[in-house]
Coordinates of N, CA, C and O in Angstrom, one line a residue:
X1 N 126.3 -139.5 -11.6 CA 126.3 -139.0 -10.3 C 126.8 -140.0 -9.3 O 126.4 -141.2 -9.2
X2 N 127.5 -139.5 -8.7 CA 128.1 -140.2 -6.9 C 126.8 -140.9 -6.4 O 125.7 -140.3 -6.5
X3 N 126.7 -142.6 -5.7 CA 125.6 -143.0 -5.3 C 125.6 -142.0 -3.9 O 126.6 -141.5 -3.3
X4 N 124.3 -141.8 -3.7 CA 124.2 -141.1 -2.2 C 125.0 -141.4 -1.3 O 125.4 -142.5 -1.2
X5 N 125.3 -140.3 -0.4 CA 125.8 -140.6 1.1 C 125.6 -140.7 2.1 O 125.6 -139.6 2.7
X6 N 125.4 -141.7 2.9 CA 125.1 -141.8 4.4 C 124.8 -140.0 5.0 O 123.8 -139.4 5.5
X7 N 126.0 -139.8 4.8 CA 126.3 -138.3 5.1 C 125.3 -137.6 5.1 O 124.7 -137.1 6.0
X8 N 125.1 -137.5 3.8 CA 123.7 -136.4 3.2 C 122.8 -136.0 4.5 O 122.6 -135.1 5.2
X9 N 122.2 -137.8 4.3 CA 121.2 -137.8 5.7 C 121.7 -137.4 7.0 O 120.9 -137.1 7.9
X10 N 123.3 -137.4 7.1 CA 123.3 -137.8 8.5 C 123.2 -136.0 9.2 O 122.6 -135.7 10.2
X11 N 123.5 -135.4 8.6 CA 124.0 -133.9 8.4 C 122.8 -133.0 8.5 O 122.7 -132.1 9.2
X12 N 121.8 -133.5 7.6 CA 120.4 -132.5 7.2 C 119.2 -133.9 7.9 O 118.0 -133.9 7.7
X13 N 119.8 -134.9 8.8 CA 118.6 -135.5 9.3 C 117.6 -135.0 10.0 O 116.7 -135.8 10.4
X14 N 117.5 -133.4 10.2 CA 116.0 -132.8 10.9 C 115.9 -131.7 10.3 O 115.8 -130.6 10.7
X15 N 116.1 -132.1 8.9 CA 115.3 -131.3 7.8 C 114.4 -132.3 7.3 O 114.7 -133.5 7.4
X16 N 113.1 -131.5 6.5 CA 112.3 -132.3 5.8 C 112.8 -132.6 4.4 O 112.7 -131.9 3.4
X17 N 113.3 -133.8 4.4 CA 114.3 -134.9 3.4 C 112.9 -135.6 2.4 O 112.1 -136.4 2.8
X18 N 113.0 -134.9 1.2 CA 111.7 -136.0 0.2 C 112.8 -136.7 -0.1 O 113.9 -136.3 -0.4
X19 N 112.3 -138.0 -0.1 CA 113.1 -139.1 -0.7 C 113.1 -139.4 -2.4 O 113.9 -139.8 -3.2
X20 N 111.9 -138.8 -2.5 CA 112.1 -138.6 -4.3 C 112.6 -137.8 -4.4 O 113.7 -138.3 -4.5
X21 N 112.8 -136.6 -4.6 CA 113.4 -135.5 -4.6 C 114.9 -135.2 -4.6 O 115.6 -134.3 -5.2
X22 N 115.2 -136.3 -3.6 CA 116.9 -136.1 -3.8 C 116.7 -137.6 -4.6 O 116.8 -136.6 -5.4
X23 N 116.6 -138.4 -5.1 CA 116.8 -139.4 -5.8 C 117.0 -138.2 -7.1 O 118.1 -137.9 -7.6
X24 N 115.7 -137.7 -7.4 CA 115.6 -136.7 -8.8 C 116.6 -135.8 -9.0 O 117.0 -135.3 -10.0
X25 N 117.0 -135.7 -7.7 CA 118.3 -134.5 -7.9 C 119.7 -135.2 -7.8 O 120.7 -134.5 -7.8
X26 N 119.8 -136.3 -7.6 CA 121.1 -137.4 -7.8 C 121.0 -138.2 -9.1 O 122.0 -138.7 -9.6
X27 N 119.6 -138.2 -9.6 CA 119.9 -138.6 -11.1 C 119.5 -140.1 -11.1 O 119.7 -140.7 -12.1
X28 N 119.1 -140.6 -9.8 CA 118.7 -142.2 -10.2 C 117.4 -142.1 -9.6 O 117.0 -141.2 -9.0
X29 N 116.7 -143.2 -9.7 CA 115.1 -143.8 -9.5 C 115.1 -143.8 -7.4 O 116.0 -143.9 -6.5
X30 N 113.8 -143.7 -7.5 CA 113.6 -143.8 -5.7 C 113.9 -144.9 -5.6 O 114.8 -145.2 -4.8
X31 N 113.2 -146.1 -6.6 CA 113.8 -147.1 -5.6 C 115.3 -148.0 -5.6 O 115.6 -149.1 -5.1
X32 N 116.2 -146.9 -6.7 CA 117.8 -147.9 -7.3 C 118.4 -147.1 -5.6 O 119.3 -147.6 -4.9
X33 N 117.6 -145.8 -5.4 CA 118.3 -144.9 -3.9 C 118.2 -145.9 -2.9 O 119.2 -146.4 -2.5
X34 N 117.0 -146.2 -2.3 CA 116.4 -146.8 -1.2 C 117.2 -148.1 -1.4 O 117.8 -148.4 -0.4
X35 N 117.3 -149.0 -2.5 CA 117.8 -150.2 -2.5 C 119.4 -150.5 -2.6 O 119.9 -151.6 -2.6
X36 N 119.7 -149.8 -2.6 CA 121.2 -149.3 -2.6 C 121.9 -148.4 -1.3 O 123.0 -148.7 -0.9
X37 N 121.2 -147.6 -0.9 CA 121.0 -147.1 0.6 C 121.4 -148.5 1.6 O 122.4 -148.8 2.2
X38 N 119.8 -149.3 1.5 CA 119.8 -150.1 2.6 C 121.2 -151.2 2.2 O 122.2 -151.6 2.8
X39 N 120.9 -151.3 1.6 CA 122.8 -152.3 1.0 C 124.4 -151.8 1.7 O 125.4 -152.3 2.3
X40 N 123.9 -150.4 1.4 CA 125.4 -149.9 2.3 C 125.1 -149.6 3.6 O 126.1 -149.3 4.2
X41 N 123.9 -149.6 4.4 CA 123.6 -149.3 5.8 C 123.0 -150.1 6.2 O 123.3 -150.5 7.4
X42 N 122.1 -150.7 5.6 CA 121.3 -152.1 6.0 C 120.2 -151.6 6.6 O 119.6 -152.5 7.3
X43 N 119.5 -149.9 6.7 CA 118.2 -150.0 6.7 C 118.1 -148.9 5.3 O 118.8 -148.5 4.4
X44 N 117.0 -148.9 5.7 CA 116.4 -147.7 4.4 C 116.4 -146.2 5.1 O 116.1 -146.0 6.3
X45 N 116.9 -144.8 3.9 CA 117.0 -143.5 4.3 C 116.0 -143.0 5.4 O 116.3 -142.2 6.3
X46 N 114.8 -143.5 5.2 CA 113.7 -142.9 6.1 C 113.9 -143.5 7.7 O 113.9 -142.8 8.7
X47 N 114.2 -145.1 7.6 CA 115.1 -145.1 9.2 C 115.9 -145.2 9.5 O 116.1 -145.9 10.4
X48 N 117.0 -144.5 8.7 CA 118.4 -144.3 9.2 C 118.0 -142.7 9.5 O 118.4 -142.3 10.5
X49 N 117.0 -141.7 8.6 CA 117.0 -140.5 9.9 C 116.0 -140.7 10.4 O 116.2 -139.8 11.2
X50 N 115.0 -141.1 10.7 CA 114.7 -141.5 12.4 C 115.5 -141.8 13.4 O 115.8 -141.2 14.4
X51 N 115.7 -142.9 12.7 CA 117.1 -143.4 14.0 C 117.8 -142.4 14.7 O 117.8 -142.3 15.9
X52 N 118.6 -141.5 14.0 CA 119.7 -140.4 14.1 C 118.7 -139.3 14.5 O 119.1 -138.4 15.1
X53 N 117.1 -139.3 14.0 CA 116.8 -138.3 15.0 C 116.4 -139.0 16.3 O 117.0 -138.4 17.2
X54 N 115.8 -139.9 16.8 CA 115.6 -140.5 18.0 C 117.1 -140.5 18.9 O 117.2 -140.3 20.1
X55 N 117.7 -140.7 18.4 CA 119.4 -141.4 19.2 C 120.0 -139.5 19.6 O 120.7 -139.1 20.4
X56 N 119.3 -138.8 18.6 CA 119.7 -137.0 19.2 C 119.1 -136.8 20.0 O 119.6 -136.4 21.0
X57 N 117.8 -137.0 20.0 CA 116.4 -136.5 21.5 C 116.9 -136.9 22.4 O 117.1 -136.1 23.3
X58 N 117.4 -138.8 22.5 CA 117.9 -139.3 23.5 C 119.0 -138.0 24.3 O 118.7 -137.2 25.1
X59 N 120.2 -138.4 23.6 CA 121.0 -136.9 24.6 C 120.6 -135.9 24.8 O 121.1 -135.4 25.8
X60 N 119.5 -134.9 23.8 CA 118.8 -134.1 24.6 C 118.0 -134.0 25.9 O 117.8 -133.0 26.6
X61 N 117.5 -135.4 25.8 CA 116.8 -135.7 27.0 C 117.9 -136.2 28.1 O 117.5 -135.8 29.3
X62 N 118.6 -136.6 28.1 CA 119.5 -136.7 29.0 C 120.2 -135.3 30.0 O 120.3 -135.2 31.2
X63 N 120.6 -134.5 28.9 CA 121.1 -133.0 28.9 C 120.1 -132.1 29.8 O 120.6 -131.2 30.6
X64 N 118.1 -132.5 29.5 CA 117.9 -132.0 30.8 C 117.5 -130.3 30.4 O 116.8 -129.6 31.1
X65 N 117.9 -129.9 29.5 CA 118.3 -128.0 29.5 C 117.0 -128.0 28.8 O 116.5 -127.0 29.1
X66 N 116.1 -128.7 27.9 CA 115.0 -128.9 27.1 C 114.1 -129.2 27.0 O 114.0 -130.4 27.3
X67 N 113.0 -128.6 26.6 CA 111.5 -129.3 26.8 C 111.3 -130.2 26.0 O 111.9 -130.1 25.0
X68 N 110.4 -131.2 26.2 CA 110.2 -132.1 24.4 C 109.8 -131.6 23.7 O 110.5 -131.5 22.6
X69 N 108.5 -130.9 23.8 CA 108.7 -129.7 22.8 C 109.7 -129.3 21.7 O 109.7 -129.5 20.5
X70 N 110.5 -128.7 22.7 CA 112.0 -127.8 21.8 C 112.6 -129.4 20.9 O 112.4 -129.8 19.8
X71 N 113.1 -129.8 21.8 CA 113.1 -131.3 21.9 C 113.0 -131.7 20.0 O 113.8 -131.9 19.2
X72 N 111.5 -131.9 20.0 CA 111.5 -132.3 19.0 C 111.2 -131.4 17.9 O 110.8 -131.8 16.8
X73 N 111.5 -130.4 18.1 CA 111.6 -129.7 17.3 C 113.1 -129.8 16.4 O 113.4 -130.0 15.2
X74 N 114.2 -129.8 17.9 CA 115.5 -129.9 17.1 C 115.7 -131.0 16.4 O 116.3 -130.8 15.4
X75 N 115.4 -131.8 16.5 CA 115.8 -132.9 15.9 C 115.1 -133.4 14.3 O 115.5 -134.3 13.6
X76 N 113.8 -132.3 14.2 CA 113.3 -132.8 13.1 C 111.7 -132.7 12.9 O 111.1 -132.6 11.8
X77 N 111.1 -132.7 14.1 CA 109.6 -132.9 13.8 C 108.8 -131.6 14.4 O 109.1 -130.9 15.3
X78 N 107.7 -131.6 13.6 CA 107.4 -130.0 13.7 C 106.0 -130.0 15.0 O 105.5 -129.1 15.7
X79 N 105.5 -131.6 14.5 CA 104.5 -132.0 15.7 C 104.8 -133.1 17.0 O 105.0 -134.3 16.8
X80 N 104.9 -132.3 18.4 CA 105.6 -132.7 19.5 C 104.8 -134.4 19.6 O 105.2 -135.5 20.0
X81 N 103.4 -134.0 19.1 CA 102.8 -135.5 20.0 C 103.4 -136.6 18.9 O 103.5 -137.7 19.3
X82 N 103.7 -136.3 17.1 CA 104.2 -137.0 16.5 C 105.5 -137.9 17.0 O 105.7 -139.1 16.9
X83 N 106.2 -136.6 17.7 CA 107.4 -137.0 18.1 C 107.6 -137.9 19.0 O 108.6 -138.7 18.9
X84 N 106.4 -138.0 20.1 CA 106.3 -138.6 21.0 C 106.2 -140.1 20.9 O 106.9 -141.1 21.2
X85 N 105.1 -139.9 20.3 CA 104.6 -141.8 19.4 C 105.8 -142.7 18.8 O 106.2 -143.8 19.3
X86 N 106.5 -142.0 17.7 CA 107.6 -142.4 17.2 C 108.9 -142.9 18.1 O 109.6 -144.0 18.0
X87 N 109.1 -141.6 19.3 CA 110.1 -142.5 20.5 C 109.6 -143.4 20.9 O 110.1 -144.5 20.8
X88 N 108.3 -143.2 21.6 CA 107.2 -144.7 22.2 C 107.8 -146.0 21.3 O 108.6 -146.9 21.5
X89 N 107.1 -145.7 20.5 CA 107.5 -147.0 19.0 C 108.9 -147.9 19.1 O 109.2 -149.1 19.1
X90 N 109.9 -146.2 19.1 CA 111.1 -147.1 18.7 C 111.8 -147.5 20.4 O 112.2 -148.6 20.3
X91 N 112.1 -147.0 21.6 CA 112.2 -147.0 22.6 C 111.8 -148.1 23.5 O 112.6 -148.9 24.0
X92 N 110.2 -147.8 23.7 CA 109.6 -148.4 24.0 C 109.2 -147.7 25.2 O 108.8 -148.5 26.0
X93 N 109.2 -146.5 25.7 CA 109.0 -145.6 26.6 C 109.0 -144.2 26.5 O 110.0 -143.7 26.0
X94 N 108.0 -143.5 26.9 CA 107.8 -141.9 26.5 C 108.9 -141.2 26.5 O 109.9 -141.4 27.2
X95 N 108.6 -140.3 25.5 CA 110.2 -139.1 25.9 C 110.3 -139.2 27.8 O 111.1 -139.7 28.6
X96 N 109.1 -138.5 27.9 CA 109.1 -138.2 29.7 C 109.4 -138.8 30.4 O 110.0 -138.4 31.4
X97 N 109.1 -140.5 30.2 CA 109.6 -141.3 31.2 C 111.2 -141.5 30.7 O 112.0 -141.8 31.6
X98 N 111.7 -141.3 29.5 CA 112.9 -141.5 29.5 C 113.6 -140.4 30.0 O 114.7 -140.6 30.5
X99 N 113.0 -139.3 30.0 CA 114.1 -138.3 30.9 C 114.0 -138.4 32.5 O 114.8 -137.8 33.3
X100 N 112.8 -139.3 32.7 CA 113.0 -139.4 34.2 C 114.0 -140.4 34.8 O 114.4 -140.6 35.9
X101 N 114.3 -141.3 33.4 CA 114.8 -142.1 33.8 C 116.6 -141.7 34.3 O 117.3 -141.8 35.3
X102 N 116.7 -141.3 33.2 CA 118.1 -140.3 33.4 C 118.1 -139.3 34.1 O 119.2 -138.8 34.1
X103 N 117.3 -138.6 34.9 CA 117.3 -137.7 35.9 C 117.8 -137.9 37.2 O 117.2 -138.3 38.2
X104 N 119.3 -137.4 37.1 CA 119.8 -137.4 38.7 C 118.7 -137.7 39.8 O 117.7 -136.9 39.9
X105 N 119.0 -138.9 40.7 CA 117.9 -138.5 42.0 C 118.3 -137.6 42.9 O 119.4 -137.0 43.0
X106 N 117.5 -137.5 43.6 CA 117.3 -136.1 44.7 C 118.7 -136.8 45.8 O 119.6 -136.1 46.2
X107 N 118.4 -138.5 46.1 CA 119.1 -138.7 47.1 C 120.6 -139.0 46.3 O 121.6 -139.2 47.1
X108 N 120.7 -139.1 45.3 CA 122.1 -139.2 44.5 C 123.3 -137.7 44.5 O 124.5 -137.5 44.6
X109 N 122.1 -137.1 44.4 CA 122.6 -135.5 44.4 C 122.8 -135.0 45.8 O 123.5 -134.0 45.9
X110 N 122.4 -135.4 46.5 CA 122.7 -135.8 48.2 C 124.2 -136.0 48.7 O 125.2 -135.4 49.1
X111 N 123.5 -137.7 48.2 CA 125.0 -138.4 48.5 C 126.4 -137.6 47.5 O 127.5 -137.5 48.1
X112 N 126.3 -137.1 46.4 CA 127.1 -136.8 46.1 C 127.8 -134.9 46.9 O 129.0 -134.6 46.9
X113 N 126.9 -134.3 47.3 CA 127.0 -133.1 48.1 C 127.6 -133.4 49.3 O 128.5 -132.6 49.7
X114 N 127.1 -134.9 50.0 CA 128.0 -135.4 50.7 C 129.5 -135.7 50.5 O 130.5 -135.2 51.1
X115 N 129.5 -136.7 49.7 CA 131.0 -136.8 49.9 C 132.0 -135.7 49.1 O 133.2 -135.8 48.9
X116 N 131.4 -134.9 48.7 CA 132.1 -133.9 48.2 C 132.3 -132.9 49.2 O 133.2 -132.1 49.1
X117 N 131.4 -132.8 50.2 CA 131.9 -132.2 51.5 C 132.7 -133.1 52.6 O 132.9 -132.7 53.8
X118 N 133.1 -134.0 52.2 CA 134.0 -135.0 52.8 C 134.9 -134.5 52.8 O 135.5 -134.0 53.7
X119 N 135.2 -134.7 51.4 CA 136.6 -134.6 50.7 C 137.0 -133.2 50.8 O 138.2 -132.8 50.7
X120 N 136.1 -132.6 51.0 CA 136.8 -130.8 51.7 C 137.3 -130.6 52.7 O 138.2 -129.7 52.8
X121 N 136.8 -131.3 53.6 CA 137.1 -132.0 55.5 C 138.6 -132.4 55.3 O 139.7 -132.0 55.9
X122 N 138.5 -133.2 54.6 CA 139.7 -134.6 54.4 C 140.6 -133.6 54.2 O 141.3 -133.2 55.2
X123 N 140.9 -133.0 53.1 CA 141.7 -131.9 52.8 C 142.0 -130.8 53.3 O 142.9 -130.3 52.9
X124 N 141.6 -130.4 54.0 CA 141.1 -129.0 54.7 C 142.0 -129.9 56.1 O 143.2 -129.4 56.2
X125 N 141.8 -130.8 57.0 CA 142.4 -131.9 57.9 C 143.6 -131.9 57.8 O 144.4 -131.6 58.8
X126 N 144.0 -132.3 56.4 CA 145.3 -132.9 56.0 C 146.2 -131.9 55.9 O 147.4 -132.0 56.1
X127 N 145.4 -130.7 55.2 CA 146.6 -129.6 55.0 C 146.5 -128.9 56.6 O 147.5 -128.2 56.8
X128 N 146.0 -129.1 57.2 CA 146.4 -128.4 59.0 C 147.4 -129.5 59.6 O 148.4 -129.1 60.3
X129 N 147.1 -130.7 59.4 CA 147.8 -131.8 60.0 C 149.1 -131.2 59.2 O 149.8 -130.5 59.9
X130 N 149.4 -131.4 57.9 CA 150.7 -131.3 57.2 C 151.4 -129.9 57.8 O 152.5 -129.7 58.2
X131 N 150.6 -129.3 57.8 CA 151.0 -127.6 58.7 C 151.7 -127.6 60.1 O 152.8 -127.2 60.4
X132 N 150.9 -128.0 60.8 CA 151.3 -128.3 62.2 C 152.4 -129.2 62.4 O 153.2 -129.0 63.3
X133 N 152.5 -130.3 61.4 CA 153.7 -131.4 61.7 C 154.7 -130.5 61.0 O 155.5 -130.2 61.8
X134 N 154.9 -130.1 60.1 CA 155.9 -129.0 59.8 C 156.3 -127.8 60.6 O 157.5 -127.6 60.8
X135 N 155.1 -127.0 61.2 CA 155.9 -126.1 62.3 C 156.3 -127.3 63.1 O 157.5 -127.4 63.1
X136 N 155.7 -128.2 63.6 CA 156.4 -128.9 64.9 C 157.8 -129.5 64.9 O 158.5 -129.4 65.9
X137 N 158.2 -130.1 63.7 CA 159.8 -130.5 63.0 C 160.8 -128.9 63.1 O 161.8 -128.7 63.8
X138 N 160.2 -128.0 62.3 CA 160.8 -126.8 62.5 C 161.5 -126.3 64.1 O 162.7 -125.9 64.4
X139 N 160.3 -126.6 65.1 CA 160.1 -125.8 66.3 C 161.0 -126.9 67.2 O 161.6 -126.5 68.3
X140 N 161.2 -128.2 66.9 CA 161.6 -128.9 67.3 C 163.2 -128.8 67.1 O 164.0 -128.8 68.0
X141 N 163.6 -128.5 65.8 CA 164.8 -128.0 65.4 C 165.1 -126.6 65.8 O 166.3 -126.4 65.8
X142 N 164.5 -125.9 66.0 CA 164.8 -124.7 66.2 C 165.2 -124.6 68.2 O 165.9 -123.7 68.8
X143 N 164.7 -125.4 68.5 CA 164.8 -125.7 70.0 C 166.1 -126.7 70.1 O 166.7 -126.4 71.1
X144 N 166.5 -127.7 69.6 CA 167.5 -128.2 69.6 C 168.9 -127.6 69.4 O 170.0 -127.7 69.9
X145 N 168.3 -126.7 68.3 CA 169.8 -125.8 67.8 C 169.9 -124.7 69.5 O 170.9 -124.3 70.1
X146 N 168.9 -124.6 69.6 CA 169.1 -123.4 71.1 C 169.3 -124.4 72.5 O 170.0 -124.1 73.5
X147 N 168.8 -125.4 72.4 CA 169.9 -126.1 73.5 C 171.2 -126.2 73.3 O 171.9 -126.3 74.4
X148 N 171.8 -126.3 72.4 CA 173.0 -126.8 72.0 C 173.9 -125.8 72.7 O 174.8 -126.0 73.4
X149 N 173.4 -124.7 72.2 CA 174.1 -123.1 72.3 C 173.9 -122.7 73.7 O 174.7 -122.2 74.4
X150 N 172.5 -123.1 74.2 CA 173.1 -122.6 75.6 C 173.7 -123.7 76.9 O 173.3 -124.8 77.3
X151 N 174.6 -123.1 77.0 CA 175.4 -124.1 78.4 C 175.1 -124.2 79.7 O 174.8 -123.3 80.5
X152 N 175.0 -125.6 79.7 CA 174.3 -126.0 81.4 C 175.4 -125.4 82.2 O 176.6 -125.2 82.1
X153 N 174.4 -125.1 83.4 CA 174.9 -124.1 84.7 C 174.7 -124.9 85.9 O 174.7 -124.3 87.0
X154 N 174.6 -126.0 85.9 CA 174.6 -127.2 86.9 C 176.1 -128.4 86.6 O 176.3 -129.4 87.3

């Protein structure tokens, strides 16, 4: 049999993965898998999917649309406070505080409401300015051509 593939794990990382199990079902010993694994990844299967599940919560948490709960659900774990401890561990900060961390601020979302009503102004400005100086060249020409044509009476 093919030595395992990174892949395997990387694919089915929030399924429940027995590491004997697929060893048994690849045809070699848990530990020629685990020792061979960490050789071509340089950790072992159990924290290469942690990892890949923590590093997915991360952009879930970032994303905002999800509770930790759901949260950790998707990524793999069926108990939220498990889930919790484990980011703690590897992070070094709660899921929660990490999503506050990444949480747009109030005055960010401000400032940006701001200048995005600037730049409406600015534009909105520019195209009346560009308007007006175009009729004005027009009207300016169009008055030129009509002096021309009419003859002084003095």
């Amino acid at each position: 049999s093919e030595m395992c593939k990174e892949t395997d794990f990387s694919e089915h990382y929030n399924e429940q993965i027995n590491i004997d199990d697929y060893a048994k079902q690849n045809f070699v010993s848990t530990s020629w898998l685990i020792r061979n694994f960490r050789l071509y990844t340089g950790i072992t299967p159990k924290q290469f999917i942690m990892k890949k599940r923590i590093y997915n919560a991360e952009m879930l948490l970032q994303n905002q649309h999800y509770s930790i709960n759901e949260i950790a659900r998707i990524v793999g774990y069926d108990n939220p406070l498990y889930f919790s401890r484990i980011f703690q561990k590897t992070k070094g900060i709660s899921p929660s505080e990490y999503e506050k961390m990444h949480k747009p601020k109030s005055r960010d979302v401000l400032f940006s409401a701001f200048c995005n009503f600037c730049l409406f102004i600015f534009s909105f400005w520019h195209e009346i300015r560009s308007f007006s100086f175009y009729n004005g060249i027009v009207n300016r020409k169009e008055m030129n051509f009509h002096e021309k044509q009419i003859p002084q009476l003095y």
